[in-house]
Amino acid sequence: MTDLAVAVPEPIVGRSLWGNAWARLKRNRAAMFSLYYLAFISVISVFGPMVVPHEYTTIYGDYVRMPPSLSAYPKPDMIQGALTDAIKRMRANIKEWHQDGSRVIVTVT
């Protein structure tokens, strides 16, 4: 046997498929914008229900057939009609009612 040292070439290290895909994604500005947008929508969809005061499963039956609107329901002119209908179903009479901010106070006989 000889004592000669054999030079072993260094293995060539290239990018993995994931590394190559990530580099291509970072170069594409539209794809990066879309990625940030999807991340933003995901964060909003996870934490949004914690901020909203209403349960997302609540259905307000009185307003199902209402047309779309940017104003809040019920509108002030709708309160008396809805109140009268509800009291009639109870077979009672309205003695008086008034609205105090967002509250409606009714005296029923």
Coordinates of N, CA and C in Angstrom, one line a residue:
M1 N 0.8 -1.2 0.0 CA 0.0 0.0 0.0 C 0.9 1.2 0.0
T2 N 0.3 2.2 -0.6 CA 1.1 3.5 -0.6 C 0.5 4.5 0.4
D3 N 1.3 5.4 0.7 CA 0.8 6.5 1.6 C 0.4 7.8 0.9
L4 N -0.1 7.6 -0.3 CA -0.5 8.8 -1.1 C -1.9 9.3 -0.6
A5 N -2.0 10.5 -0.5 CA -3.3 11.1 -0.1 C -4.1 11.4 -1.4
V6 N -5.2 10.9 -1.4 CA -6.1 11.0 -2.6 C -7.0 12.3 -2.3
A7 N -7.0 13.2 -3.2 CA -7.8 14.4 -3.0 C -9.3 14.1 -3.4
V8 N -10.1 14.2 -2.4 CA -11.5 13.9 -2.7 C -12.2 15.3 -3.0
P9 N -12.9 15.4 -4.1 CA -13.5 16.7 -4.4 C -14.7 17.0 -3.4
E10 N -14.8 18.3 -3.1 CA -15.9 18.7 -2.3 C -17.2 18.5 -3.0
P11 N -18.2 18.0 -2.3 CA -19.5 17.8 -2.9 C -20.1 19.2 -3.2
I12 N -20.8 19.2 -4.4 CA -21.4 20.5 -4.8 C -22.8 20.6 -4.1
V13 N -22.9 21.7 -3.3 CA -24.2 21.9 -2.6 C -25.0 22.9 -3.4
G14 N -26.2 22.5 -3.8 CA -27.1 23.4 -4.5 C -28.3 23.7 -3.7
R15 N -29.2 24.4 -4.2 CA -30.4 24.8 -3.5 C -31.4 23.6 -3.6
S16 N -32.1 23.5 -2.6 CA -33.2 22.4 -2.6 C -34.3 23.0 -3.4
L17 N -35.3 22.1 -3.7 CA -36.5 22.5 -4.5 C -37.2 23.6 -3.7
W18 N -37.3 23.5 -2.4 CA -38.0 24.5 -1.6 C -37.2 25.9 -1.6
G19 N -35.9 25.8 -1.5 CA -35.1 27.0 -1.6 C -35.2 27.7 -3.0
N20 N -35.2 26.9 -4.0 CA -35.4 27.4 -5.4 C -36.8 28.1 -5.5
A21 N -37.8 27.4 -5.0 CA -39.2 27.9 -5.1 C -39.3 29.2 -4.3
W22 N -38.7 29.3 -3.1 CA -38.8 30.5 -2.3 C -38.0 31.7 -3.0
A23 N -36.9 31.4 -3.6 CA -36.2 32.5 -4.3 C -37.0 33.0 -5.5
R24 N -37.6 32.1 -6.2 CA -38.4 32.6 -7.3 C -39.6 33.3 -6.8
L25 N -40.2 32.9 -5.7 CA -41.4 33.6 -5.2 C -41.0 35.0 -4.7
K26 N -39.8 35.2 -4.1 CA -39.4 36.5 -3.6 C -39.1 37.4 -4.7
R27 N -38.7 36.9 -5.9 CA -38.4 37.8 -7.0 C -39.7 38.3 -7.7
N28 N -40.8 37.6 -7.5 CA -42.1 38.0 -8.2 C -42.8 38.9 -7.2
R29 N -42.9 40.2 -7.6 CA -43.5 41.2 -6.7 C -45.0 40.9 -6.5
A30 N -45.7 40.5 -7.6 CA -47.2 40.3 -7.5 C -47.4 39.1 -6.6
A31 N -46.6 38.1 -6.7 CA -46.8 36.9 -5.8 C -46.5 37.3 -4.3
M32 N -45.5 38.1 -4.1 CA -45.3 38.5 -2.7 C -46.4 39.4 -2.1
F33 N -46.9 40.3 -3.0 CA -48.1 41.0 -2.5 C -49.3 40.1 -2.2
S34 N -49.5 39.1 -3.0 CA -50.6 38.2 -2.8 C -50.4 37.4 -1.5
L35 N -49.1 37.0 -1.3 CA -48.8 36.3 -0.1 C -49.1 37.1 1.2
Y36 N -48.7 38.4 1.2 CA -48.9 39.3 2.3 C -50.4 39.5 2.5
Y37 N -51.1 39.6 1.4 CA -52.6 39.8 1.4 C -53.3 38.6 2.0
L38 N -52.9 37.4 1.6 CA -53.5 36.2 2.2 C -53.2 36.1 3.7
A39 N -52.0 36.5 4.1 CA -51.6 36.4 5.5 C -52.5 37.4 6.3
F40 N -52.7 38.6 5.7 CA -53.5 39.6 6.4 C -54.9 39.2 6.5
I41 N -55.5 38.6 5.5 CA -56.9 38.1 5.5 C -57.0 37.0 6.5
S42 N -56.0 36.1 6.6 CA -56.0 35.0 7.6 C -56.0 35.5 9.0
V43 N -55.2 36.6 9.3 CA -55.1 37.1 10.6 C -56.5 37.8 11.0
I44 N -57.1 38.5 10.0 CA -58.3 39.2 10.2 C -59.4 38.1 10.5
S45 N -59.4 37.0 9.7 CA -60.5 36.0 9.9 C -60.3 35.3 11.2
V46 N -59.1 35.2 11.8 CA -59.0 34.6 13.1 C -59.3 35.5 14.2
F47 N -58.9 36.7 14.2 CA -59.1 37.7 15.3 C -60.3 38.6 15.1
G48 N -60.9 38.6 13.9 CA -62.0 39.5 13.7 C -63.2 39.2 14.6
P49 N -63.6 37.9 14.7 CA -64.8 37.6 15.6 C -64.6 38.0 17.0
M50 N -63.4 38.2 17.5 CA -63.2 38.6 18.9 C -63.5 40.1 19.0
V51 N -63.4 40.9 18.0 CA -63.6 42.3 18.0 C -65.1 42.7 17.8
V52 N -65.8 41.9 17.0 CA -67.2 42.3 16.7 C -68.1 42.0 17.9
P53 N -69.0 43.0 18.1 CA -69.9 42.8 19.3 C -71.0 41.8 19.2
H54 N -71.3 41.3 18.0 CA -72.4 40.4 17.7 C -71.8 39.0 17.5
E55 N -72.5 37.9 17.8 CA -72.1 36.6 17.5 C -72.3 36.4 16.0
Y56 N -71.4 35.7 15.3 CA -71.5 35.5 13.9 C -72.6 34.5 13.5
T57 N -73.1 33.8 14.5 CA -74.2 32.8 14.2 C -75.6 33.4 14.5
T58 N -75.6 34.6 14.9 CA -76.9 35.2 15.3 C -77.6 35.7 14.0
I59 N -78.9 35.3 13.8 CA -79.7 35.7 12.7 C -80.9 36.5 13.3
Y60 N -81.0 37.8 12.8 CA -82.0 38.6 13.3 C -83.2 38.4 12.3
G61 N -84.2 37.6 12.7 CA -85.3 37.2 11.9 C -86.1 38.4 11.3
D62 N -86.2 39.4 12.1 CA -87.0 40.6 11.6 C -86.4 41.3 10.4
Y63 N -85.1 41.1 10.2 CA -84.5 41.9 9.2 C -83.9 41.0 8.1
V64 N -84.4 39.8 8.0 CA -83.9 38.8 6.9 C -84.3 39.3 5.5
R65 N -85.5 39.8 5.4 CA -86.0 40.2 4.0 C -85.8 41.7 3.8
M66 N -85.0 42.4 4.5 CA -84.7 43.8 4.3 C -83.7 44.0 3.2
P67 N -83.8 45.0 2.4 CA -82.8 45.3 1.4 C -81.5 45.7 2.0
P68 N -80.4 45.5 1.3 CA -79.1 46.0 1.8 C -79.1 47.5 2.0
S69 N -78.4 47.9 3.1 CA -78.4 49.3 3.4 C -77.1 49.6 4.3
L70 N -76.6 50.8 4.2 CA -75.5 51.2 5.0 C -75.9 51.7 6.4
S71 N -77.2 52.0 6.5 CA -77.7 52.6 7.7 C -78.1 51.4 8.6
A72 N -78.2 51.7 9.9 CA -78.5 50.6 10.9 C -80.0 50.3 10.9
Y73 N -80.3 49.0 11.2 CA -81.7 48.6 11.4 C -81.9 48.4 12.9
P74 N -83.0 48.7 13.4 CA -84.2 49.2 12.8 C -84.1 50.7 12.7
K75 N -84.7 51.2 11.6 CA -84.7 52.7 11.4 C -85.7 53.3 12.4
P76 N -85.6 54.6 12.8 CA -86.5 55.1 13.8 C -88.0 55.1 13.4
D77 N -88.3 55.2 12.1 CA -89.7 55.1 11.7 C -90.2 53.7 11.7
M78 N -89.4 52.7 11.8 CA -89.9 51.3 11.9 C -90.2 50.8 13.3
I79 N -89.7 51.5 14.3 CA -89.8 51.1 15.7 C -91.3 50.9 16.1
Q80 N -92.1 52.0 15.8 CA -93.5 52.0 16.3 C -94.2 50.8 15.7
G81 N -94.1 50.6 14.4 CA -94.8 49.5 13.7 C -94.4 48.1 14.3
A82 N -93.1 47.9 14.5 CA -92.7 46.6 15.0 C -93.1 46.4 16.4
L83 N -93.1 47.5 17.2 CA -93.5 47.5 18.6 C -95.0 47.1 18.7
T84 N -95.8 47.8 17.9 CA -97.2 47.5 17.9 C -97.5 46.1 17.5
D85 N -96.8 45.6 16.5 CA -97.0 44.2 16.1 C -96.7 43.2 17.2
A86 N -95.6 43.5 17.9 CA -95.1 42.6 19.0 C -96.1 42.6 20.1
I87 N -96.6 43.8 20.5 CA -97.6 43.9 21.6 C -98.9 43.2 21.2
K88 N -99.3 43.3 20.0 CA -100.6 42.7 19.5 C -100.4 41.1 19.7
R89 N -99.3 40.6 19.4 CA -99.1 39.2 19.5 C -99.1 38.7 21.0
M90 N -98.8 39.7 21.9 CA -98.8 39.4 23.3 C -100.3 39.5 23.8
R91 N -101.2 40.1 23.0 CA -102.6 40.4 23.4 C -102.6 41.4 24.6
A92 N -101.8 42.4 24.4 CA -101.7 43.5 25.4 C -101.9 44.8 24.7
N93 N -101.9 45.9 25.4 CA -102.0 47.2 24.9 C -100.9 48.1 25.3
I94 N -100.5 49.0 24.4 CA -99.4 49.9 24.8 C -100.0 51.1 25.4
K95 N -99.6 51.4 26.7 CA -100.0 52.6 27.4 C -99.2 53.8 26.9
E96 N -97.8 53.6 26.9 CA -97.0 54.7 26.3 C -95.6 54.0 26.0
W97 N -94.9 54.7 25.1 CA -93.5 54.3 24.8 C -92.7 55.5 24.4
H98 N -91.4 55.4 24.7 CA -90.5 56.4 24.2 C -89.1 55.8 24.0
Q99 N -88.3 56.5 23.2 CA -87.0 56.0 22.9 C -86.0 56.9 23.6
D100 N -85.1 56.2 24.4 CA -84.0 56.9 25.1 C -82.7 56.5 24.5
G101 N -82.2 57.2 23.5 CA -80.9 56.8 22.9 C -81.2 55.5 22.1
S102 N -80.5 54.4 22.4 CA -80.7 53.2 21.7 C -81.6 52.2 22.4
R103 N -82.3 52.7 23.5 CA -83.2 51.9 24.3 C -84.6 52.4 24.0
V104 N -85.6 51.4 24.0 CA -87.0 51.7 23.8 C -87.7 51.3 25.1
I105 N -88.4 52.3 25.7 CA -89.0 52.0 27.0 C -90.5 52.0 26.7
V106 N -91.2 50.9 27.1 CA -92.6 50.7 26.8 C -93.3 50.4 28.1
T107 N -94.5 51.0 28.2 CA -95.4 50.6 29.3 C -96.6 49.9 28.7
V108 N -96.8 48.6 29.2 CA -97.8 47.8 28.6 C -98.9 47.5 29.6
T109 N -100.1 47.5 29.2 CA -101.3 47.2 30.1 C -102.0 45.9 29.6

